[in-house]
Coordinates of C-alpha atoms and ligand atoms in Angstrom, one line a residue:
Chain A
X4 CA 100.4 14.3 -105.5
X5 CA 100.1 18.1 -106.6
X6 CA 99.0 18.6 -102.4
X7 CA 101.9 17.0 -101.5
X8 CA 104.9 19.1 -104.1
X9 CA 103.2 22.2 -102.8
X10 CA 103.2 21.4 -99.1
X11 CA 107.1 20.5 -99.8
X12 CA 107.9 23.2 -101.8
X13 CA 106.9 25.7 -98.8
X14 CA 109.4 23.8 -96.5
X15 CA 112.8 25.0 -97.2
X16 CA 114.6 22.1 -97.0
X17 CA 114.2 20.7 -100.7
X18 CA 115.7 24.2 -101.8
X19 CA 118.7 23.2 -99.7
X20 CA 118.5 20.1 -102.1
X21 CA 118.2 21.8 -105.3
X22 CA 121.3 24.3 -104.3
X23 CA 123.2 20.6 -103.9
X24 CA 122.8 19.8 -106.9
X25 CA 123.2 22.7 -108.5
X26 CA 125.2 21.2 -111.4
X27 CA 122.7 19.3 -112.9
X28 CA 119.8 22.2 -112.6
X29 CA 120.4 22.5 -116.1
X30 CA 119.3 19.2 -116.7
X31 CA 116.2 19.5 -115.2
X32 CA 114.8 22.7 -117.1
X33 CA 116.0 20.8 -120.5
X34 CA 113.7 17.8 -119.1
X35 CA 110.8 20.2 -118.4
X36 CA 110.9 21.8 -121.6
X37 CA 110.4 18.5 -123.3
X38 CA 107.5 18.1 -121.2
X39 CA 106.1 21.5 -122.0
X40 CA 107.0 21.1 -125.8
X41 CA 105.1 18.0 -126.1
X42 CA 102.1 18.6 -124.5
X43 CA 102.0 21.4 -126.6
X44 CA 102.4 19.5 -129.3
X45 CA 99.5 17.4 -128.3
X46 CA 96.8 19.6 -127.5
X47 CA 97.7 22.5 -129.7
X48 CA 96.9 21.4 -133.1
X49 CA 93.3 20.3 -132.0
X50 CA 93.1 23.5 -130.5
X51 CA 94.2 25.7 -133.7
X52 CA 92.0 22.7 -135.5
X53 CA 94.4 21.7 -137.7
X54 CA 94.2 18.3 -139.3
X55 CA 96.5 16.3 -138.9
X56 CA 97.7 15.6 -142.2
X57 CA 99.0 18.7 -141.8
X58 CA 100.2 18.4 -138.0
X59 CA 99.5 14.8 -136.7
X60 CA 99.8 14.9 -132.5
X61 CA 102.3 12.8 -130.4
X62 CA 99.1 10.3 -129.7
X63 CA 98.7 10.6 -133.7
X64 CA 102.3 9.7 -134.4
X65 CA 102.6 7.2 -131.2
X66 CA 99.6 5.5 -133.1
X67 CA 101.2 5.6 -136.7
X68 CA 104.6 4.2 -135.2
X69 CA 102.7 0.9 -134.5
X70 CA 101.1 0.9 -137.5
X71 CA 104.9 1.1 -139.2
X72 CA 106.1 -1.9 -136.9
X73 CA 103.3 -3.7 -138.1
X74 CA 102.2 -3.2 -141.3
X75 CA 105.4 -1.2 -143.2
X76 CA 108.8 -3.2 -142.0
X77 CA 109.5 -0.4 -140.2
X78 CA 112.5 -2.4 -138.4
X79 CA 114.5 -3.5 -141.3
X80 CA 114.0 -0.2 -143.1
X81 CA 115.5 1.4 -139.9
X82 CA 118.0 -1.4 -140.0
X83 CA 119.1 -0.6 -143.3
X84 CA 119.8 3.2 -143.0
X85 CA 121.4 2.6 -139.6
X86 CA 123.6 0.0 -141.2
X87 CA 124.3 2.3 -144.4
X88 CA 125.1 5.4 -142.2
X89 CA 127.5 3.8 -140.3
X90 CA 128.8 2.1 -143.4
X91 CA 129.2 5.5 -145.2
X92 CA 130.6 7.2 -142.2
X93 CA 133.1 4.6 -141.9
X94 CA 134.3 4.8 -145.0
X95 CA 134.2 7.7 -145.6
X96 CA 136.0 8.7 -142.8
X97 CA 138.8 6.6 -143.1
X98 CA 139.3 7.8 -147.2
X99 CA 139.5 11.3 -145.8
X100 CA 141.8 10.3 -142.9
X101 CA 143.9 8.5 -145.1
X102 CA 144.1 11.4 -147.8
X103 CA 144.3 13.8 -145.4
X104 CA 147.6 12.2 -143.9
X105 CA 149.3 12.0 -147.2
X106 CA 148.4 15.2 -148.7
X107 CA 149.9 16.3 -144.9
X108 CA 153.4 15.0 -145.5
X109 CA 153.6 16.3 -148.6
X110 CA 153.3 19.6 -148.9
X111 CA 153.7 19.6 -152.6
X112 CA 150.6 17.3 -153.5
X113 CA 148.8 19.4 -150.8
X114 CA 149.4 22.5 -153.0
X115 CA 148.3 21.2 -156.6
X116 CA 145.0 19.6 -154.9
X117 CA 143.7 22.7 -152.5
X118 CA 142.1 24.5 -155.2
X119 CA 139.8 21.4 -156.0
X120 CA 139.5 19.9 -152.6
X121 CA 137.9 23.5 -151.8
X122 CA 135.8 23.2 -155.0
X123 CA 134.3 20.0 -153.9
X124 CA 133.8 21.3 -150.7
X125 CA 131.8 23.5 -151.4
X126 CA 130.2 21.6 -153.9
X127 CA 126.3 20.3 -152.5
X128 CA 127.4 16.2 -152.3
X129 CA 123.7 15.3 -152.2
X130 CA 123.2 17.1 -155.8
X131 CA 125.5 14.4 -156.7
X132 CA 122.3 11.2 -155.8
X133 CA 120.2 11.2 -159.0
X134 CA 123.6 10.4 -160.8
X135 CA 125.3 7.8 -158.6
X136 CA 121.5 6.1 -159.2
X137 CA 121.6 6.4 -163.0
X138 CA 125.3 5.7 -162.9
X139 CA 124.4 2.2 -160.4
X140 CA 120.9 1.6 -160.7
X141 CA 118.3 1.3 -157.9
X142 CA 120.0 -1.0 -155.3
X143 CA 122.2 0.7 -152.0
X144 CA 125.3 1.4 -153.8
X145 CA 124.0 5.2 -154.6
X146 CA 122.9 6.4 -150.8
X147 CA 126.6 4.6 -149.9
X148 CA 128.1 6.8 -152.5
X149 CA 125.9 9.4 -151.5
X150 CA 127.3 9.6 -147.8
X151 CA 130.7 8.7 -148.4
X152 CA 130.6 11.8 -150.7
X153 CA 129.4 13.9 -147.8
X154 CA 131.3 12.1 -144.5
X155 CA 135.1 12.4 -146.9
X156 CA 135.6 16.3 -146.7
X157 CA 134.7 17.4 -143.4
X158 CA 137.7 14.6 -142.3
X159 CA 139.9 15.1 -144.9
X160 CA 140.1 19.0 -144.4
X161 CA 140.1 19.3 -140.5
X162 CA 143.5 16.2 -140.7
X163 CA 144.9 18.4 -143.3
X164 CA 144.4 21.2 -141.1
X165 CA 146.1 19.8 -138.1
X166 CA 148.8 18.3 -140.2
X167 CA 149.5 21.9 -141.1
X168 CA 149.7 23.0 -137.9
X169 CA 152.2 20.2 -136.1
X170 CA 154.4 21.5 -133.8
X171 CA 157.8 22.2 -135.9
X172 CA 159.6 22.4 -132.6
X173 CA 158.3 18.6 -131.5
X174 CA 159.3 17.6 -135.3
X175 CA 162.8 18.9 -134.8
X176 CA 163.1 17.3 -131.2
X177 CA 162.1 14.0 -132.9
X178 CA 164.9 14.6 -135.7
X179 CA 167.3 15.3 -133.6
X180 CA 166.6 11.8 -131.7
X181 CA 167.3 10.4 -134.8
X182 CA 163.8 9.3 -135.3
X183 CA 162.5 8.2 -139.1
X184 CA 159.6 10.0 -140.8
X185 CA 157.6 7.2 -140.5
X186 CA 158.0 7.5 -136.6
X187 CA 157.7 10.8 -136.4
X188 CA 154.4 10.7 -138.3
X189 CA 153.3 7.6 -135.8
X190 CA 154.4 9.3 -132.6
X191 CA 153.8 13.5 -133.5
X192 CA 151.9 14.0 -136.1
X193 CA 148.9 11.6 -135.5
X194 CA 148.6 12.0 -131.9
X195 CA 149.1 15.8 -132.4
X196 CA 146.0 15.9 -135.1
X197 CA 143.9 13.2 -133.3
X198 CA 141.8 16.1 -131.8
X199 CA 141.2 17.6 -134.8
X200 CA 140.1 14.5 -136.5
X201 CA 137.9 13.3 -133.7
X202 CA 136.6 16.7 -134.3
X203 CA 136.0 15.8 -138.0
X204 CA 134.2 12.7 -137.3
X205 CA 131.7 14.6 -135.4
X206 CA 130.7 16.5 -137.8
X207 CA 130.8 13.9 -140.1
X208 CA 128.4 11.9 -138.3
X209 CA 126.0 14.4 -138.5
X210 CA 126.6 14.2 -141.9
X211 CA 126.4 10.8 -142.6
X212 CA 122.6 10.6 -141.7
X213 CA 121.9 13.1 -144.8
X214 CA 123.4 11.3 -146.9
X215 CA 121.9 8.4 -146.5
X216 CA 118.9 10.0 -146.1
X217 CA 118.9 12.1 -149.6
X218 CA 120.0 8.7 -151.6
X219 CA 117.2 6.8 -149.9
X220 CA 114.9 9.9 -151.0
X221 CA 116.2 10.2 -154.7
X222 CA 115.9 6.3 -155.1
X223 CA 115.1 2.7 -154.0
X224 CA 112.3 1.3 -151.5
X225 CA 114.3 0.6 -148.4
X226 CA 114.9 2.5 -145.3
X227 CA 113.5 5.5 -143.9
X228 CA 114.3 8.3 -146.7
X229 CA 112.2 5.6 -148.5
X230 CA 109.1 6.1 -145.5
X231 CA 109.6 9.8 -146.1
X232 CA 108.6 9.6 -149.5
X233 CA 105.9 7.2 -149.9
X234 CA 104.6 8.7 -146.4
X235 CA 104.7 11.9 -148.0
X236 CA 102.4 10.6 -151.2
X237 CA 100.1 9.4 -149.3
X238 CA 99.6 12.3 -147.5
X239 CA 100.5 10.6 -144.1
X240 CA 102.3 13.6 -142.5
X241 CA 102.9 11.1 -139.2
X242 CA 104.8 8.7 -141.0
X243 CA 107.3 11.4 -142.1
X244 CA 107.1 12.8 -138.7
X245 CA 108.5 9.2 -137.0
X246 CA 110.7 8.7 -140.2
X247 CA 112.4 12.1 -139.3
X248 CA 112.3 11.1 -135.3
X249 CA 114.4 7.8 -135.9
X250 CA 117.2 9.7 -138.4
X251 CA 117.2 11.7 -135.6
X252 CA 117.9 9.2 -133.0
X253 CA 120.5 7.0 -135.4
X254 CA 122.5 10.4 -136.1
X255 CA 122.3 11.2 -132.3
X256 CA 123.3 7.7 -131.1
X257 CA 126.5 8.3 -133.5
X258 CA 127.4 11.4 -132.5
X259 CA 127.6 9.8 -128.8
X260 CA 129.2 7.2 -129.4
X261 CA 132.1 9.5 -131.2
X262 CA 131.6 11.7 -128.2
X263 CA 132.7 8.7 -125.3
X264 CA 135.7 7.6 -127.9
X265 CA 136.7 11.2 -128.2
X266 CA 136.8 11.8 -124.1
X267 CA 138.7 8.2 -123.7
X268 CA 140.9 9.0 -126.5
X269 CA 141.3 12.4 -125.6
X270 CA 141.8 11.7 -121.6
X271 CA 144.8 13.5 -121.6
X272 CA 143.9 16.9 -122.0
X273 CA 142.7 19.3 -118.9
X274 CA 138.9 18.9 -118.4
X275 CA 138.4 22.4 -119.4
X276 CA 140.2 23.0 -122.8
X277 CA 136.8 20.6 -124.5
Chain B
X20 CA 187.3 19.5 -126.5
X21 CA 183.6 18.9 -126.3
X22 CA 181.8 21.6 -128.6
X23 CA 183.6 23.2 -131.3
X24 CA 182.5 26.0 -133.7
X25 CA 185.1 27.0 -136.5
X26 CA 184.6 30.5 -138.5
X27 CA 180.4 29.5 -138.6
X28 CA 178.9 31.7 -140.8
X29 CA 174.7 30.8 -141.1
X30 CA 172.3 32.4 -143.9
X31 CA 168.5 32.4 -144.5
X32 CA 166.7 32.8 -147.7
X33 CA 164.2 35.3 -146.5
X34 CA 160.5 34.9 -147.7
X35 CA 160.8 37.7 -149.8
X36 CA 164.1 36.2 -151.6
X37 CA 167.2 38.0 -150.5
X38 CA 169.7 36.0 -148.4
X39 CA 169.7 37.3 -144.6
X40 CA 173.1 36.2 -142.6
X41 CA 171.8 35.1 -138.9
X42 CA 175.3 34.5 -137.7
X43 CA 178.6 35.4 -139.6
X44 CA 182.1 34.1 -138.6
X45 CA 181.4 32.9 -134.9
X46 CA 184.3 30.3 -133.5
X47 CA 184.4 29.5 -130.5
X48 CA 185.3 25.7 -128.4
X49 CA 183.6 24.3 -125.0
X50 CA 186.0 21.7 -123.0
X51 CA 184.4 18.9 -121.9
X52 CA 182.5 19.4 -118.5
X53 CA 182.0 23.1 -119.2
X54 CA 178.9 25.2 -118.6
X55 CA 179.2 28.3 -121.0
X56 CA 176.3 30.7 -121.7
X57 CA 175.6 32.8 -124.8
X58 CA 173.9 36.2 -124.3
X59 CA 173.1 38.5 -127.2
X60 CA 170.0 41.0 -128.4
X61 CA 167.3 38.4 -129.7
X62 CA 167.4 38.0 -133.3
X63 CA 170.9 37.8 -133.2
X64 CA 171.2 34.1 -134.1
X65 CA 171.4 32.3 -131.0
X66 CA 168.9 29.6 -131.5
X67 CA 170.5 29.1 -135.1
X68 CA 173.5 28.1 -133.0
X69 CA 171.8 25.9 -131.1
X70 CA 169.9 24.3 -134.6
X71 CA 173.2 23.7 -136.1
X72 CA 175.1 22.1 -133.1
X73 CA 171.8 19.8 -133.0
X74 CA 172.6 18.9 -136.7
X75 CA 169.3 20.1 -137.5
X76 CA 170.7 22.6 -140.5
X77 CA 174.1 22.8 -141.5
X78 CA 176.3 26.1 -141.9
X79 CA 176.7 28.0 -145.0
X80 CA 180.2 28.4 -144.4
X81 CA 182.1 27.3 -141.6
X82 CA 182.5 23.8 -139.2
X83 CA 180.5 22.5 -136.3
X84 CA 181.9 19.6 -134.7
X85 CA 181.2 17.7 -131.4
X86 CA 183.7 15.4 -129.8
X87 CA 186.0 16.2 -132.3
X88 CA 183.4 14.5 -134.7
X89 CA 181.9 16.8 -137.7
X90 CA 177.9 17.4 -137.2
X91 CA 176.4 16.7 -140.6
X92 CA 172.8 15.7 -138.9
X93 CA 171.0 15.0 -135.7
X94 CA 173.4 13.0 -133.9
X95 CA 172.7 10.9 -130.5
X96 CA 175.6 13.2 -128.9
X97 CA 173.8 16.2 -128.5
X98 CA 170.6 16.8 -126.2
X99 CA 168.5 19.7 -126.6
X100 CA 165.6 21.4 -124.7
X101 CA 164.1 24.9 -125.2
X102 CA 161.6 27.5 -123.6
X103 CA 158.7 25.5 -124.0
X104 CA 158.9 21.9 -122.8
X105 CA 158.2 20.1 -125.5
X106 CA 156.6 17.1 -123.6
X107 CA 154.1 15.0 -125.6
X108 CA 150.9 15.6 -123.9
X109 CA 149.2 12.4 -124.6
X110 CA 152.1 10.7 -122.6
X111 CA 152.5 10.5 -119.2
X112 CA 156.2 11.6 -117.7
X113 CA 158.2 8.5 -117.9
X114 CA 156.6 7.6 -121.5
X115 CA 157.9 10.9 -122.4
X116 CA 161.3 10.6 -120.7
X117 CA 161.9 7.6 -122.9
X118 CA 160.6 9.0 -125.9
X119 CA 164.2 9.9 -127.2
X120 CA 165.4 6.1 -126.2
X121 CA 163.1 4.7 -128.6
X122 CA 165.2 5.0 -131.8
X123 CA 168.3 3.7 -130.0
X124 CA 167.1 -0.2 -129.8
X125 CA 167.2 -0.1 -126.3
X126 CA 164.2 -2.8 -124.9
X127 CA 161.5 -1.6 -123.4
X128 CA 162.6 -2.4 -120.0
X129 CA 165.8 -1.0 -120.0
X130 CA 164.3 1.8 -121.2
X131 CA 162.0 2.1 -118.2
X132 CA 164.7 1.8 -116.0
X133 CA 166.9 3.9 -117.7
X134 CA 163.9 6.8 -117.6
X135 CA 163.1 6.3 -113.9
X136 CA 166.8 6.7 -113.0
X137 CA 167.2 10.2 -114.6
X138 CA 163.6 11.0 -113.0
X139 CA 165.2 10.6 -109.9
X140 CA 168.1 12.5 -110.3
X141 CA 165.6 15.2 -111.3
X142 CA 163.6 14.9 -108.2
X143 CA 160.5 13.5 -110.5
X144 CA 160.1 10.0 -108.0
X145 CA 156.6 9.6 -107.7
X146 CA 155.4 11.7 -110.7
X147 CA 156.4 9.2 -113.2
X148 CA 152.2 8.4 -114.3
X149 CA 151.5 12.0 -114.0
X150 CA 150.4 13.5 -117.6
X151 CA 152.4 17.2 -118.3
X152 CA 148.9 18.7 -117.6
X153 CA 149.2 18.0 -114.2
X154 CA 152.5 19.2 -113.4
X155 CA 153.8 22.8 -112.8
X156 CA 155.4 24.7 -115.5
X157 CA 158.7 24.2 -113.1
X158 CA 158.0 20.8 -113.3
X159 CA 157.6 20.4 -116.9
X160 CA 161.2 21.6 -117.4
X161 CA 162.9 19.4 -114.9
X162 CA 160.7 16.4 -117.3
X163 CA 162.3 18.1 -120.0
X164 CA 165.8 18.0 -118.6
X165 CA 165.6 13.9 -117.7
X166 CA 164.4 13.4 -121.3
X167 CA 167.1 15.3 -122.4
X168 CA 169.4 13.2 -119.9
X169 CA 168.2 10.5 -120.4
X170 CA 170.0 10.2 -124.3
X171 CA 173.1 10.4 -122.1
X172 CA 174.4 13.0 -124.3
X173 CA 178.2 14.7 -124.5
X174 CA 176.5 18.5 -124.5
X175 CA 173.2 19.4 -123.5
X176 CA 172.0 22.6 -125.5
X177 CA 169.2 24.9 -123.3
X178 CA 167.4 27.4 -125.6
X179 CA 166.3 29.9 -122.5
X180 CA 165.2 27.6 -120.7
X181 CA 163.3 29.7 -117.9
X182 CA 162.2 32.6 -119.6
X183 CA 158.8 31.2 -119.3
X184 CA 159.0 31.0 -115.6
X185 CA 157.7 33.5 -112.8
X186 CA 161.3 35.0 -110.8
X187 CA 160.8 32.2 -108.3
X188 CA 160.3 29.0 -110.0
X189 CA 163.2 30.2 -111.9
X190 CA 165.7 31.0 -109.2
X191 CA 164.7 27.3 -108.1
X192 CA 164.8 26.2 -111.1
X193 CA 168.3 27.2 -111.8
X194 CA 169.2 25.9 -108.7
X195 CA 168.1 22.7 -109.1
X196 CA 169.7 22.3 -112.8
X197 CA 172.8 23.6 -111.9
X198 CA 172.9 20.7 -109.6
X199 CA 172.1 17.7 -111.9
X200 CA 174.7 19.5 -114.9
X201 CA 177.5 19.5 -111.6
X202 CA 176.3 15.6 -110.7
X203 CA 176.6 14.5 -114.0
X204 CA 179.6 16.3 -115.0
X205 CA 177.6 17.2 -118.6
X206 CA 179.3 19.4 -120.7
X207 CA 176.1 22.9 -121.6
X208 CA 175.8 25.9 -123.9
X209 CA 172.7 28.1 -122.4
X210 CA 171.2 29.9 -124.7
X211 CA 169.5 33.1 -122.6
X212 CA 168.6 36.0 -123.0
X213 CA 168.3 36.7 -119.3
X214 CA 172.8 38.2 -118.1
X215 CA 172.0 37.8 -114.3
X216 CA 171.1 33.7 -115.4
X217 CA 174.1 33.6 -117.2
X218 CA 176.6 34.7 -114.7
X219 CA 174.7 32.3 -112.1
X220 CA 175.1 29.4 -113.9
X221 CA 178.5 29.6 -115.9
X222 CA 182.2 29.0 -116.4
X223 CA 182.3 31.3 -119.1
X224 CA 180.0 33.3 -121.3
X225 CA 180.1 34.3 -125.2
X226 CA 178.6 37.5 -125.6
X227 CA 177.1 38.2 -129.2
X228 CA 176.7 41.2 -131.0
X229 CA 173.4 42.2 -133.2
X230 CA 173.0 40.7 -136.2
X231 CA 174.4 39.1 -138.2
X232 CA 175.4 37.8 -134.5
X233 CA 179.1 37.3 -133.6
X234 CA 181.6 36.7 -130.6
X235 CA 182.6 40.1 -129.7
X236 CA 183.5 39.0 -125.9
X237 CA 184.3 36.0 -123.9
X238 CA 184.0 36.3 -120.4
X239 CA 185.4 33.5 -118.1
X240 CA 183.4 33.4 -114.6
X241 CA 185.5 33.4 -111.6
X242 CA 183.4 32.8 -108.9
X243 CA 182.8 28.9 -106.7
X244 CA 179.2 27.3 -106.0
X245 CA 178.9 26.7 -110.1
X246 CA 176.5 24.2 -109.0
X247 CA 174.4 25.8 -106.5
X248 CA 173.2 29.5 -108.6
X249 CA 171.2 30.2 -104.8
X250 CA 174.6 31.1 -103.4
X251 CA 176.1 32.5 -105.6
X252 CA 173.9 34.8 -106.0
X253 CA 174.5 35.8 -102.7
X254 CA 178.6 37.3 -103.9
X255 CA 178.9 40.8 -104.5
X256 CA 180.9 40.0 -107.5
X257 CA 177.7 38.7 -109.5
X258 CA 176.8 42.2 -110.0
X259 CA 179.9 43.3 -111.2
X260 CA 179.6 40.4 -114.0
X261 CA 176.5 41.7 -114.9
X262 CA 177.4 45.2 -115.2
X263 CA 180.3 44.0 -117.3
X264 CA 178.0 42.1 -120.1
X265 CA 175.7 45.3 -120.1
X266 CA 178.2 47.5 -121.1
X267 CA 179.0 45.3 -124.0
X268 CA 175.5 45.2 -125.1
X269 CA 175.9 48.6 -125.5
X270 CA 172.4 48.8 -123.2
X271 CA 173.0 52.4 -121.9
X272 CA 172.9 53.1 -125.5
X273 CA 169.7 51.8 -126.1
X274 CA 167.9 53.2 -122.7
X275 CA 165.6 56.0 -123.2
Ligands
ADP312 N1 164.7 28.7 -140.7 C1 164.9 30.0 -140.8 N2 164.6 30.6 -142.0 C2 164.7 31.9 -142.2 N3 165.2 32.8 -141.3 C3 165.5 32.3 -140.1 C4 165.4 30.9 -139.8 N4 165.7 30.7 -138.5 C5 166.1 31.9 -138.0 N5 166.0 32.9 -139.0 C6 166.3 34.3 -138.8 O1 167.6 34.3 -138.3 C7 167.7 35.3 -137.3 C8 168.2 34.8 -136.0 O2 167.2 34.0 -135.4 P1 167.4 33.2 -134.0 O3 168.6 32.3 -134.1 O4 166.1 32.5 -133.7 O5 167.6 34.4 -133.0 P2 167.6 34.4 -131.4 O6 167.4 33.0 -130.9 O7 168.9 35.0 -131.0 O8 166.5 35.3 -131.0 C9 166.4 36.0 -137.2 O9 166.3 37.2 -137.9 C10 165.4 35.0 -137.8 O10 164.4 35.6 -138.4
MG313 MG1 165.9 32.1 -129.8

């Protein structure tokens, strides 16, 4: 194998290949430093001698994972935060869209609530966990809380944003066809601020897996906050490392699937304005 | 009479409270089928004329009226386009031809056809699924002009309409308005900026002082090919036209 990829590499037709597909050279170095990360993370800790529940390896973690599936539910916990971030996003999302709209046609109720939406924005949501959970008790209801907390600004402030920034000219054009506010809201103002708000999601979706994350932390025994916690007690440092990895990989899978919507949605804008 | 504006006087509450006058006491009248331009410094209240024929405010003082009707509010008679195009970029051409059919409970098929027919007298054939991105900024304006067609209205207002465009596209441009306003006899107020475009295209032009803008001279246009700008360009009197509207600017004045 290694004979071979040297004997090619001396030829100079694969460079011919590489200059082809030039485009995607990017995506090969990413690849490659994944490779070089986790060997490193494999033989490096033995190396340095530290134990590993302080730095488990991949193989440790790889081990542990099975362990989870097996022994620790570790499907319906992940179940159960995937189905609560998504939950939380969705809600969430759609309270700040909606309140974002209204406050955005009326300028009025947009001026008596700035000063506290900024207050709560700047407010940290997940302080806001050990309450909802003596507010609702030990059951979901506080991580749901919890994220819809977090995923409601980010929305509700980048549609407010947008709804600020609408076109006055296109709103004129529209009155002078004669068309009603409600129209004009339908056919300007929401396709005008859907960019912005698919920008909101995104960052809400990022969002979304704290929150769930921090309520499953403060309280209950289900879902992987939970595995953070009692994997931290006991001192297994792997089972907080493939906790972390699967938030990781539900927020990601989120934040692509917002990503596809966004480019279909978005199909109409010149490839390299986003 | 098509366009009528009787002693119009227009004034702003500025942001820091005092009243500003944009126009004061302008009166004027466009007969039907008439292409009339209005030059003046900017700021001196054109596009205010342009808001108030759309119905889009009212005057302080004064009368705008449009077939002999009073404009109190948008009204389906006028059609209005400006410097940018205004085109909804999440629609595609003919979706954003129609767009000023759909409050006028037209079907949806008669809007289609309606939209495809002014495309075509626009020389958009063919570019009907194009989104604005694709097109030319050229093209973008001729979309603009069949939307504003498309309404069918008595007076078509253009707010500068090519100021955005390089010397070329414009002359085209021009050109190829001039020709559709001829075809289908619409009465237009040009709003430019621009005095060579104004004598191209017109039967007559206002001229309006500083502000608070108003008529100090009406010039009627005596020269043929109204529809075709690209020859008359071409008379020797164009230039005289011109040189008449930059004496009553007062330009020479204001050269240094
Ligand atoms: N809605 C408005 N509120 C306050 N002032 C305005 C408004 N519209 C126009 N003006 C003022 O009226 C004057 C004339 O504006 P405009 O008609 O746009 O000039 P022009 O189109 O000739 O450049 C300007 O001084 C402008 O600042
Ligand atoms: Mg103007």
């Amino acid at each position: 194998m290694t004979v071979a990829a040297s004997t090619s590499e001396s030829k100079p037709k694969p460079v011919k290949a590489v200059k082809v597909k030039g485009e995607s050279k990017h995506l090969y170095v990413s690849f490659g430093l994944l490779v070089v990360v986790l060997v490193m993370w494999e033989v490096l800790p033995g190396m340095l001698d530290v134990p590993r529940y302080i730095i488990p390896t991949l193989s440790d973690c790889l081990a542990e994972l099975k362990n989870m599936y097996a022994f620790d539910k570790l499907l319906s916990h992940t179940a159960s935060t995937a189905i609560f971030t998504i939950l939380g996003f969705v809600i969430g999302s759609a309270l700040g869209a909606a309140i974002g709209y209204l406050l955005g046609m009326s300028p009025f109720w947009e001026k008596v609530v700035s000063p506290y939406i900024l207050a709560l924005q700047i407010a940290p949501k997940v302080a806001f966990a050990p309450l909802f959970i003596m507010w609702f008790g030990y059951n979901s209801m506080p991580k749901l809380l919890v994220t819809v907390l977090i995923v409601f600004f980010p929305v509700l402030v980048n549609v407010l944003q947008a709804m600020r920034t609408v076109d006055r000219d296109l709103v004129n054009l529209a009155r002078a066809y004669s068309l009603t506010r409600w129209q004009i809201f339908v056919k300007i103002e929401m396709p005008s601020t859907l960019p912005n708000l698919m920008a909101g999601l995104r960052i809400a979706s990022t969002l979304a897996v704290i929150g769930v994350t921090v309520g499953e932390l403060v309280g209950g025994n289900v879902g992987l906050g939970y595995l953070i916690s009692y994997g931290g007690g006991q001192a297994n440092a792997a089972m907080v490392f493939n906790a972390i990895g699967i938030l990781t990989v539900i927020g990601c899978v989120l934040y692509m699937v917002l990503e596809r919507i966004e480019a279909r949605a978005l199909h109409y804008l010149p490839k390299d304005s986003h | 009479m098509a366009l009528e504006f009787k002693h119009v006087t227009k004034q702003f509450q500025s942001n820091s409270g005092e009243m500003l006058t944009a126009v004061k006491d302008v009166d004027f009248r466009v007969e039907k089928g008439e292409f009339v331009s209005v030059v003046g410094p900017s700021g001196c209240g054109k596009s205010t004329i342009l808001s108030m024929t759309a119905g889009l405010y009212q005057p302080s003082i004064g009368e705008v009226s449009v077939s002999g009707e009073r404009v109190d509010g948008p009204n389906p008679h006028v059609g209005f386009m400006l410097q940018k195009d205004l085109l909804l970029p999440w629609r595609d051409i003919i979706s954003n031809v129609e767009f000023g059919l759909e409050s006028r409970g037209l079907n949806r098929a008669a809007r289609r056809a309606k939209a495809m027919e002014v495309l075509n007298a626009c020389h958009l054939g063919g570019f009907e699924q194009h989104y604005p991105y694709q097109l030319s900024g050229g093209m973008r304006q001729r979309a603009a002009l069949a939307r504003t067609l498309a309404i069918d209205p008595e007076i078509i207002l253009l707010d500068e309409p090519f100021s955005a465009l390089d010397a070329q596209t414009k002359l085209l441009l021009q050109n190829s308005f001039s020709k559709v306003i001829a075809e289908q006899q619409k009465t237009t107020l040009l709003i430019t900026h621009d005095l060579a475009e104004a004598v191209l295209m017109s039967d007559r032009i206002l001229v309006l002082s500083e502000r608070p803008g108003t008529v100090i001279a009406e010039i009627k246009v005596d020269l043929p090919h109204r529809d075709e700008p690209l020859k008359r360009r071409n008379l020797p009197e164009v230039s005289e036209y011109a040189a008449q509207l930059f004496s009553y600017l007062k330009l020479e004045e204001k050269a240094f």
